[in-house]
mmCIF file of C-alpha atoms and ligand atoms in Angstrom:
data_model
loop_
_atom_site.group_PDB
_atom_site.id
_atom_site.type_symbol
_atom_site.label_atom_id
_atom_site.label_comp_id
_atom_site.label_asym_id
_atom_site.label_seq_id
_atom_site.Cartn_x
_atom_site.Cartn_y
_atom_site.Cartn_z
ATOM 1 C CA MET A 26 58.458 25.050 -42.128
ATOM 2 C CA PRO A 27 62.316 24.821 -41.869
ATOM 3 C CA THR A 28 63.723 21.311 -42.304
ATOM 4 C CA ASN A 29 65.229 21.336 -38.842
ATOM 5 C CA SER A 30 61.850 22.068 -37.278
ATOM 6 C CA LEU A 31 60.372 19.754 -34.675
ATOM 7 C CA SER A 32 57.565 18.801 -37.056
ATOM 8 C CA GLN A 33 59.829 16.479 -39.060
ATOM 9 C CA HIS A 34 59.991 14.231 -35.981
ATOM 10 C CA LEU A 35 56.226 13.972 -35.590
ATOM 11 C CA PRO A 36 54.249 10.801 -36.383
ATOM 12 C CA PHE A 37 51.547 10.981 -39.071
ATOM 13 C CA GLY A 38 48.728 13.265 -37.930
ATOM 14 C CA GLU A 39 45.079 12.530 -37.559
ATOM 15 C CA ASN A 40 42.635 12.456 -40.456
ATOM 16 C CA LYS A 41 40.624 15.614 -39.881
ATOM 17 C CA ASN A 42 38.226 14.631 -42.667
ATOM 18 C CA ALA A 43 37.288 11.365 -40.980
ATOM 19 C CA GLU A 44 33.553 11.241 -40.221
ATOM 20 C CA TRP A 45 33.972 10.929 -36.457
ATOM 21 C CA TYR A 46 36.938 13.279 -36.031
ATOM 22 C CA GLY A 47 36.332 15.778 -33.211
ATOM 23 C CA LYS A 48 32.784 14.528 -32.491
ATOM 24 C CA ASP A 49 31.258 14.272 -29.023
ATOM 25 C CA ILE A 50 29.636 11.025 -27.859
ATOM 26 C CA ILE A 51 26.740 12.218 -25.700
ATOM 27 C CA SER A 52 23.671 10.092 -26.420
ATOM 28 C CA VAL A 53 22.810 6.928 -28.299
ATOM 29 C CA LYS A 54 20.268 9.055 -30.167
ATOM 30 C CA GLN A 55 23.132 10.369 -32.317
ATOM 31 C CA PHE A 56 23.789 6.939 -33.882
ATOM 32 C CA ASN A 57 22.102 5.088 -36.712
ATOM 33 C CA ARG A 58 22.393 1.434 -37.657
ATOM 34 C CA ASN A 59 25.288 2.078 -40.075
ATOM 35 C CA ASP A 60 27.195 3.841 -37.309
ATOM 36 C CA LEU A 61 26.764 0.800 -35.076
ATOM 37 C CA GLU A 62 28.085 -1.536 -37.763
ATOM 38 C CA TYR A 63 31.090 0.756 -38.251
ATOM 39 C CA ILE A 64 31.861 1.075 -34.515
ATOM 40 C CA PHE A 65 31.537 -2.673 -33.975
ATOM 41 C CA GLY A 66 33.767 -3.344 -36.997
ATOM 42 C CA VAL A 67 36.489 -1.123 -35.528
ATOM 43 C CA ALA A 68 35.963 -2.646 -32.055
ATOM 44 C CA HIS A 69 36.321 -6.138 -33.526
ATOM 45 C CA GLU A 70 39.611 -5.086 -35.138
ATOM 46 C CA MET A 71 40.742 -3.640 -31.792
ATOM 47 C CA ARG A 72 39.971 -6.989 -30.177
ATOM 48 C CA GLY A 73 42.150 -8.750 -32.743
ATOM 49 C CA MET A 74 45.006 -6.263 -32.263
ATOM 50 C CA VAL A 75 44.921 -6.585 -28.461
ATOM 51 C CA GLU A 76 44.923 -10.384 -28.755
ATOM 52 C CA ARG A 77 47.841 -10.295 -31.221
ATOM 53 C CA VAL A 78 50.076 -7.473 -29.934
ATOM 54 C CA GLY A 79 48.545 -6.159 -26.692
ATOM 55 C CA THR A 80 49.531 -2.515 -27.047
ATOM 56 C CA PHE A 81 50.213 -0.439 -30.159
ATOM 57 C CA ASP A 82 50.891 3.180 -31.038
ATOM 58 C CA LEU A 83 47.744 4.351 -32.865
ATOM 59 C CA LEU A 84 47.191 7.208 -30.389
ATOM 60 C CA LYS A 85 50.806 7.788 -29.397
ATOM 61 C CA GLY A 86 51.162 11.343 -28.076
ATOM 62 C CA LYS A 87 47.434 11.782 -27.431
ATOM 63 C CA ILE A 88 46.140 12.540 -23.940
ATOM 64 C CA LEU A 89 42.804 11.620 -22.369
ATOM 65 C CA ALA A 90 41.370 13.513 -19.377
ATOM 66 C CA ASN A 91 39.290 10.982 -17.434
ATOM 67 C CA LEU A 92 36.996 13.125 -15.247
ATOM 68 C CA PHE A 93 34.750 11.221 -12.839
ATOM 69 C CA TYR A 94 32.425 13.025 -10.400
ATOM 70 C CA GLU A 95 30.810 9.675 -9.446
ATOM 71 C CA PRO A 96 32.378 6.329 -8.492
ATOM 72 C CA SER A 97 33.371 3.952 -11.279
ATOM 73 C CA THR A 98 35.507 0.858 -11.642
ATOM 74 C CA ARG A 99 34.778 -0.444 -15.141
ATOM 75 C CA THR A 100 34.160 2.706 -17.182
ATOM 76 C CA SER A 101 37.032 4.637 -15.666
ATOM 77 C CA SER A 102 39.599 1.847 -15.805
ATOM 78 C CA SER A 103 38.543 0.602 -19.248
ATOM 79 C CA PHE A 104 38.913 4.099 -20.754
ATOM 80 C CA THR A 105 42.355 4.310 -19.112
ATOM 81 C CA ALA A 106 43.282 0.865 -20.423
ATOM 82 C CA ALA A 107 41.884 1.731 -23.881
ATOM 83 C CA MET A 108 44.016 4.883 -24.146
ATOM 84 C CA GLU A 109 47.135 3.144 -22.880
ATOM 85 C CA ARG A 110 46.669 0.115 -25.158
ATOM 86 C CA LEU A 111 46.567 2.616 -28.043
ATOM 87 C CA GLY A 112 49.841 4.176 -26.904
ATOM 88 C CA GLY A 113 48.332 7.349 -25.435
ATOM 89 C CA SER A 114 48.313 8.627 -21.878
ATOM 90 C CA VAL A 115 45.739 9.653 -19.289
ATOM 91 C CA ILE A 116 45.091 12.447 -16.783
ATOM 92 C CA PRO A 117 42.987 10.624 -14.166
ATOM 93 C CA ILE A 118 40.617 12.724 -12.035
ATOM 94 C CA ASN A 119 38.663 10.123 -10.125
ATOM 95 C CA GLU A 120 38.369 11.997 -6.869
ATOM 96 C CA VAL A 121 37.058 15.437 -7.776
ATOM 97 C CA LYS A 122 37.327 16.415 -4.097
ATOM 98 C CA TYR A 123 41.090 16.677 -4.658
ATOM 99 C CA SER A 124 40.609 18.919 -7.714
ATOM 100 C CA SER A 125 39.466 22.546 -7.914
ATOM 101 C CA VAL A 126 35.882 21.277 -8.172
ATOM 102 C CA SER A 127 36.009 21.191 -4.336
ATOM 103 C CA LYS A 128 36.716 24.946 -4.408
ATOM 104 C CA GLY A 129 33.494 25.493 -6.332
ATOM 105 C CA GLU A 130 34.795 25.482 -9.920
ATOM 106 C CA SER A 131 31.946 25.036 -12.399
ATOM 107 C CA LEU A 132 31.736 22.119 -14.805
ATOM 108 C CA PRO A 133 32.266 24.310 -17.919
ATOM 109 C CA ASP A 134 35.382 25.911 -16.356
ATOM 110 C CA THR A 135 36.748 22.503 -15.349
ATOM 111 C CA ILE A 136 36.216 21.266 -18.908
ATOM 112 C CA ARG A 137 37.870 24.380 -20.411
ATOM 113 C CA THR A 138 40.832 23.751 -18.107
ATOM 114 C CA LEU A 139 41.245 20.099 -18.993
ATOM 115 C CA GLU A 140 41.061 20.677 -22.724
ATOM 116 C CA CYS A 141 44.146 22.876 -22.430
ATOM 117 C CA TYR A 142 46.040 19.710 -21.497
ATOM 118 C CA ALA A 143 44.140 16.870 -23.153
ATOM 119 C CA ASP A 144 42.900 15.883 -26.635
ATOM 120 C CA VAL A 145 39.691 14.193 -25.464
ATOM 121 C CA ILE A 146 37.638 14.284 -22.252
ATOM 122 C CA VAL A 147 35.634 11.434 -20.726
ATOM 123 C CA LEU A 148 33.075 12.656 -18.180
ATOM 124 C CA ARG A 149 30.902 10.932 -15.585
ATOM 125 C CA HIS A 150 28.662 13.287 -13.633
ATOM 126 C CA PRO A 151 25.598 12.845 -11.352
ATOM 127 C CA GLU A 152 23.381 15.318 -13.239
ATOM 128 C CA THR A 153 21.376 14.421 -16.332
ATOM 129 C CA GLY A 154 22.412 16.690 -19.203
ATOM 130 C CA SER A 155 25.870 17.422 -17.763
ATOM 131 C CA ALA A 156 27.675 15.755 -20.688
ATOM 132 C CA ALA A 157 25.835 18.028 -23.143
ATOM 133 C CA ILE A 158 26.785 21.086 -21.042
ATOM 134 C CA ALA A 159 30.421 19.935 -21.037
ATOM 135 C CA ALA A 160 30.388 19.350 -24.794
ATOM 136 C CA LYS A 161 29.024 22.870 -25.355
ATOM 137 C CA ALA A 162 31.882 24.346 -23.318
ATOM 138 C CA ALA A 163 34.575 22.226 -24.987
ATOM 139 C CA LYS A 164 36.317 22.501 -28.339
ATOM 140 C CA LYS A 165 37.764 18.997 -27.894
ATOM 141 C CA PRO A 166 35.595 15.845 -28.030
ATOM 142 C CA VAL A 167 33.650 14.951 -24.873
ATOM 143 C CA ILE A 168 32.519 11.366 -24.240
ATOM 144 C CA ASN A 169 29.609 10.796 -21.851
ATOM 145 C CA ALA A 170 30.530 8.099 -19.311
ATOM 146 C CA GLY A 171 27.147 8.375 -17.549
ATOM 147 C CA ASP A 172 25.131 11.496 -16.690
ATOM 148 C CA GLY A 173 22.903 10.909 -13.675
ATOM 149 C CA VAL A 174 19.862 8.840 -14.593
ATOM 150 C CA GLY A 175 20.161 10.090 -18.192
ATOM 151 C CA GLU A 176 22.344 8.018 -20.506
ATOM 152 C CA HIS A 177 25.450 5.824 -20.579
ATOM 153 C CA PRO A 178 26.032 5.568 -24.337
ATOM 154 C CA THR A 179 29.383 3.766 -24.294
ATOM 155 C CA GLN A 180 27.876 1.104 -22.006
ATOM 156 C CA ALA A 181 24.971 0.601 -24.428
ATOM 157 C CA LEU A 182 27.417 0.291 -27.335
ATOM 158 C CA LEU A 183 29.478 -2.294 -25.486
ATOM 159 C CA ASP A 184 26.263 -4.126 -24.538
ATOM 160 C CA VAL A 185 25.180 -4.496 -28.160
ATOM 161 C CA PHE A 186 28.767 -5.361 -29.176
ATOM 162 C CA THR A 187 28.647 -8.107 -26.526
ATOM 163 C CA ILE A 188 25.503 -9.527 -28.154
ATOM 164 C CA TYR A 189 27.231 -9.380 -31.572
ATOM 165 C CA GLU A 190 30.341 -11.151 -30.341
ATOM 166 C CA GLU A 191 28.516 -13.729 -28.178
ATOM 167 C CA LEU A 192 25.492 -14.630 -30.320
ATOM 168 C CA GLY A 193 26.465 -13.380 -33.806
ATOM 169 C CA ALA A 194 25.845 -10.043 -35.522
ATOM 170 C CA GLY A 195 22.964 -11.424 -37.576
ATOM 171 C CA GLN A 196 21.137 -12.616 -34.462
ATOM 172 C CA VAL A 197 20.127 -9.235 -33.022
ATOM 173 C CA ASP A 198 17.298 -8.740 -35.510
ATOM 174 C CA GLY A 199 14.381 -10.839 -34.293
ATOM 175 C CA MET A 200 15.695 -11.182 -30.771
ATOM 176 C CA THR A 201 13.756 -11.020 -27.489
ATOM 177 C CA VAL A 202 15.591 -8.963 -24.870
ATOM 178 C CA THR A 203 14.340 -8.922 -21.285
ATOM 179 C CA MET A 204 15.494 -6.126 -18.990
ATOM 180 C CA LEU A 205 15.186 -6.838 -15.279
ATOM 181 C CA GLY A 206 15.438 -4.783 -12.089
ATOM 182 C CA ASP A 207 15.764 -1.034 -11.748
ATOM 183 C CA LEU A 208 14.532 0.279 -15.072
ATOM 184 C CA LYS A 209 13.656 3.707 -13.696
ATOM 185 C CA TYR A 210 17.049 4.889 -12.494
ATOM 186 C CA GLY A 211 19.188 2.500 -14.575
ATOM 187 C CA ARG A 212 20.674 4.758 -17.237
ATOM 188 C CA THR A 213 22.256 1.741 -18.967
ATOM 189 C CA VAL A 214 18.848 0.275 -19.814
ATOM 190 C CA HIS A 215 17.564 3.624 -21.112
ATOM 191 C CA SER A 216 20.461 3.796 -23.573
ATOM 192 C CA LEU A 217 20.334 0.083 -24.441
ATOM 193 C CA ALA A 218 16.588 0.073 -25.168
ATOM 194 C CA ARG A 219 17.068 3.046 -27.512
ATOM 195 C CA LEU A 220 19.926 1.325 -29.372
ATOM 196 C CA LEU A 221 18.065 -1.967 -29.676
ATOM 197 C CA SER A 222 15.082 -0.176 -31.195
ATOM 198 C CA MET A 223 17.248 0.343 -34.319
ATOM 199 C CA PHE A 224 17.057 -3.398 -35.058
ATOM 200 C CA THR A 225 14.184 -5.141 -36.829
ATOM 201 C CA ASN A 226 11.670 -7.518 -35.235
ATOM 202 C CA ILE A 227 13.200 -6.947 -31.831
ATOM 203 C CA LYS A 228 10.953 -7.482 -28.803
ATOM 204 C CA LEU A 229 11.611 -5.808 -25.451
ATOM 205 C CA ASN A 230 10.296 -7.110 -22.112
ATOM 206 C CA TYR A 231 10.627 -4.956 -18.993
ATOM 207 C CA VAL A 232 10.454 -6.774 -15.649
ATOM 208 C CA SER A 233 10.532 -4.555 -12.563
ATOM 209 C CA PRO A 234 8.695 -3.619 -9.371
ATOM 210 C CA GLU A 235 5.931 -1.061 -9.947
ATOM 211 C CA ILE A 236 8.026 1.827 -8.574
ATOM 212 C CA LEU A 237 10.990 1.059 -10.862
ATOM 213 C CA ARG A 238 9.265 0.887 -14.255
ATOM 214 C CA MET A 239 10.944 2.009 -17.485
ATOM 215 C CA PRO A 240 10.305 5.788 -17.848
ATOM 216 C CA LYS A 241 7.358 6.723 -20.060
ATOM 217 C CA GLU A 242 9.448 8.998 -22.289
ATOM 218 C CA VAL A 243 11.817 6.111 -23.132
ATOM 219 C CA MET A 244 8.887 3.757 -23.834
ATOM 220 C CA ASP A 245 7.147 6.401 -25.969
ATOM 221 C CA GLU A 246 10.301 6.963 -28.006
ATOM 222 C CA ILE A 247 10.705 3.236 -28.630
ATOM 223 C CA GLY A 248 6.982 2.818 -29.300
ATOM 224 C CA GLU A 249 7.253 5.344 -32.130
ATOM 225 C CA LYS A 250 9.535 2.851 -33.897
ATOM 226 C CA LYS A 251 6.828 0.176 -33.566
ATOM 227 C CA VAL A 252 8.995 -2.015 -31.347
ATOM 228 C CA PRO A 253 6.806 -4.348 -29.227
ATOM 229 C CA GLN A 254 7.311 -3.620 -25.513
ATOM 230 C CA ALA A 255 5.650 -5.301 -22.532
ATOM 231 C CA GLU A 256 5.900 -4.748 -18.765
ATOM 232 C CA PHE A 257 5.847 -7.514 -16.143
ATOM 233 C CA ASP A 258 6.151 -7.859 -12.369
ATOM 234 C CA THR A 259 7.763 -11.295 -12.471
ATOM 235 C CA LEU A 260 10.327 -12.990 -14.690
ATOM 236 C CA GLU A 261 8.876 -16.495 -14.921
ATOM 237 C CA LYS A 262 6.522 -15.846 -17.843
ATOM 238 C CA VAL A 263 9.096 -14.273 -20.171
ATOM 239 C CA LEU A 264 12.306 -16.099 -19.263
ATOM 240 C CA PRO A 265 11.708 -19.128 -21.576
ATOM 241 C CA GLU A 266 11.445 -16.868 -24.705
ATOM 242 C CA THR A 267 14.368 -14.605 -23.736
ATOM 243 C CA ASP A 268 17.539 -14.471 -25.882
ATOM 244 C CA VAL A 269 19.275 -11.817 -23.771
ATOM 245 C CA LEU A 270 18.475 -11.311 -20.092
ATOM 246 C CA TYR A 271 19.836 -7.922 -19.037
ATOM 247 C CA VAL A 272 19.953 -7.723 -15.236
ATOM 248 C CA THR A 273 20.444 -4.436 -13.381
ATOM 249 C CA ARG A 274 21.237 -3.437 -9.810
ATOM 250 C CA VAL A 275 18.638 -1.595 -7.748
ATOM 251 C CA GLN A 276 20.614 1.608 -7.208
ATOM 252 C CA LYS A 277 20.392 2.569 -3.547
ATOM 253 C CA GLU A 278 22.156 5.885 -4.203
ATOM 254 C CA ARG A 279 19.346 7.120 -6.522
ATOM 255 C CA PHE A 280 16.462 6.677 -4.034
ATOM 256 C CA GLU A 281 15.187 9.766 -2.241
ATOM 257 C CA ASP A 282 13.413 7.639 0.415
ATOM 258 C CA PRO A 283 15.462 4.716 1.872
ATOM 259 C CA VAL A 284 12.179 2.974 2.804
ATOM 260 C CA ASP A 285 11.381 2.618 -0.917
ATOM 261 C CA TYR A 286 14.805 1.033 -1.502
ATOM 262 C CA GLU A 287 14.255 -1.488 1.312
ATOM 263 C CA LYS A 288 10.918 -2.516 -0.273
ATOM 264 C CA VAL A 289 12.445 -3.509 -3.626
ATOM 265 C CA LYS A 290 16.133 -4.257 -3.044
ATOM 266 C CA GLY A 291 15.935 -8.070 -3.246
ATOM 267 C CA ALA A 292 13.034 -8.260 -5.695
ATOM 268 C CA TYR A 293 14.791 -10.538 -8.229
ATOM 269 C CA VAL A 294 17.702 -12.961 -7.912
ATOM 270 C CA ILE A 295 19.058 -14.935 -10.869
ATOM 271 C CA ASP A 296 20.328 -18.344 -9.784
ATOM 272 C CA PRO A 297 20.865 -21.787 -11.397
ATOM 273 C CA ASP A 298 17.390 -22.892 -10.340
ATOM 274 C CA ILE A 299 15.449 -20.085 -12.034
ATOM 275 C CA MET A 300 17.706 -20.375 -15.114
ATOM 276 C CA LYS A 301 16.523 -23.974 -15.695
ATOM 277 C CA SER A 302 13.549 -22.555 -17.594
ATOM 278 C CA ALA A 303 15.737 -20.403 -19.879
ATOM 279 C CA LYS A 304 17.077 -21.425 -23.308
ATOM 280 C CA GLN A 305 20.538 -22.989 -23.540
ATOM 281 C CA GLU A 306 21.434 -20.609 -26.414
ATOM 282 C CA MET A 307 20.984 -17.289 -24.620
ATOM 283 C CA ILE A 308 23.106 -14.953 -22.518
ATOM 284 C CA VAL A 309 22.766 -13.191 -19.176
ATOM 285 C CA MET A 310 24.278 -9.702 -19.079
ATOM 286 C CA HIS A 311 24.734 -7.106 -16.325
ATOM 287 C CA PRO A 312 26.512 -3.732 -16.527
ATOM 288 C CA LEU A 313 27.916 -4.465 -13.029
ATOM 289 C CA PRO A 314 28.531 -3.875 -10.177
ATOM 290 C CA ARG A 315 26.073 -6.449 -8.809
ATOM 291 C CA VAL A 316 24.912 -6.542 -5.213
ATOM 292 C CA GLY A 317 23.160 -9.897 -5.004
ATOM 293 C CA GLU A 318 20.795 -9.827 -8.013
ATOM 294 C CA ILE A 319 22.827 -12.569 -9.737
ATOM 295 C CA SER A 320 23.888 -15.419 -7.465
ATOM 296 C CA THR A 321 27.607 -16.254 -7.687
ATOM 297 C CA ASP A 322 26.460 -19.897 -8.123
ATOM 298 C CA PHE A 323 25.505 -18.954 -11.686
ATOM 299 C CA ASP A 324 28.906 -17.473 -12.621
ATOM 300 C CA ASP A 325 30.306 -20.696 -14.124
ATOM 301 C CA ASP A 326 27.316 -21.226 -16.425
ATOM 302 C CA PRO A 327 28.380 -20.598 -20.074
ATOM 303 C CA ARG A 328 25.344 -18.308 -20.446
ATOM 304 C CA ALA A 329 26.796 -15.933 -17.811
ATOM 305 C CA ALA A 330 28.282 -13.290 -20.145
ATOM 306 C CA TYR A 331 28.689 -10.429 -17.652
ATOM 307 C CA PHE A 332 32.422 -10.815 -17.051
ATOM 308 C CA ARG A 333 33.143 -11.160 -20.785
ATOM 309 C CA GLN A 334 30.925 -8.082 -21.325
ATOM 310 C CA MET A 335 33.425 -5.959 -19.357
ATOM 311 C CA GLU A 336 36.228 -7.004 -21.696
ATOM 312 C CA TYR A 337 34.174 -6.110 -24.777
ATOM 313 C CA GLY A 338 33.937 -2.622 -23.239
ATOM 314 C CA LEU A 339 37.673 -2.177 -23.645
ATOM 315 C CA TYR A 340 37.479 -2.784 -27.410
ATOM 316 C CA VAL A 341 34.485 -0.479 -27.914
ATOM 317 C CA ARG A 342 36.182 2.320 -25.970
ATOM 318 C CA MET A 343 39.394 1.846 -27.958
ATOM 319 C CA ALA A 344 37.320 2.173 -31.133
ATOM 320 C CA LEU A 345 35.576 5.347 -29.936
ATOM 321 C CA LEU A 346 38.814 7.040 -28.856
ATOM 322 C CA ALA A 347 40.480 6.219 -32.171
ATOM 323 C CA MET A 348 37.431 7.486 -34.081
ATOM 324 C CA VAL A 349 37.010 10.854 -32.350
ATOM 325 C CA LEU A 350 40.751 11.448 -32.601
ATOM 326 C CA GLY A 351 40.735 10.848 -36.357
ATOM 327 C CA LYS A 352 42.580 7.536 -36.356
ATOM 328 C CA ALA A 353 39.836 5.165 -37.458
HETATM 329 N N1 CP B 428 28.996 -0.489 -15.856
HETATM 330 C C1 CP B 428 29.516 0.603 -15.255
HETATM 331 O O1 CP B 428 29.263 1.744 -15.641
HETATM 332 O O2 CP B 428 30.362 0.301 -14.217
HETATM 333 P P1 CP B 428 31.169 1.356 -13.365
HETATM 334 O O3 CP B 428 30.160 2.153 -12.574
HETATM 335 O O4 CP B 428 32.082 0.553 -12.488
HETATM 336 O O5 CP B 428 31.917 2.257 -14.311
#
């Protein structure tokens, strides 16, 4: 290359031999326990860097295409913030109706288009399996930001990172985690239950109305790892033993029959009164948004971790972007 070429002005490139370089993040099934420790180590470093310097140039010159076919506040804006805090930039496509998707462009063609302009693609889509289809079409890394009722792997990672940061990394083994609400359509709990099954002596309680039970295929998968699982209709019996209470919204938009939604929408509400029977050393989490299943009266309780949980998501997404772009 001639010495006056543009390349002499370029920052150091990415490490193409790094384990995570160029990889897609599609399902929590692709991770093992060592991967989790690595991701959380990088996320913890990201937390320290943001607290010390705010923004830095690790991904300067890199571009993220943030493609959302479904509404999002947290996932979309935290990926944008993550890329910008790392010095990169973002192509935001939050309203696909203003893109060529509204003209009937297929998902694979949309992905092939965006990878001409971006180094990494984050995708949220209403259909289960869409992230895998996108990853097959793409040469650049695709990160699943939620595919229908399938998975939400970055949410599950940030959920476990929240437990690490709030209760201590060593505390996850031996923990009792109670998942509450819509366990049928809640993709976050499907991914979280799978991740938690990698820990030892973990116990999972599922509390939901009959029509919103955890899917059998998820329970079978977790059962194969000999993780104790139990289903309940009410919270009272399991709340006193719970270390992490993971509350979910009953998702109106996933119900085929609105009558079914009306039957179960207010089934559980966490408030200061019910929380009197819970431990003092425990946390309440929620992927958010909430629509009444946690009373705002509980928000000031130190055990209410759901707003801090959103911030942990920024650090995990910074870690993932740096990893798949060969900078961590
Ligand atoms: N937790 C979560 O996925 O939130 P958003 O739908 O706002 O992205």
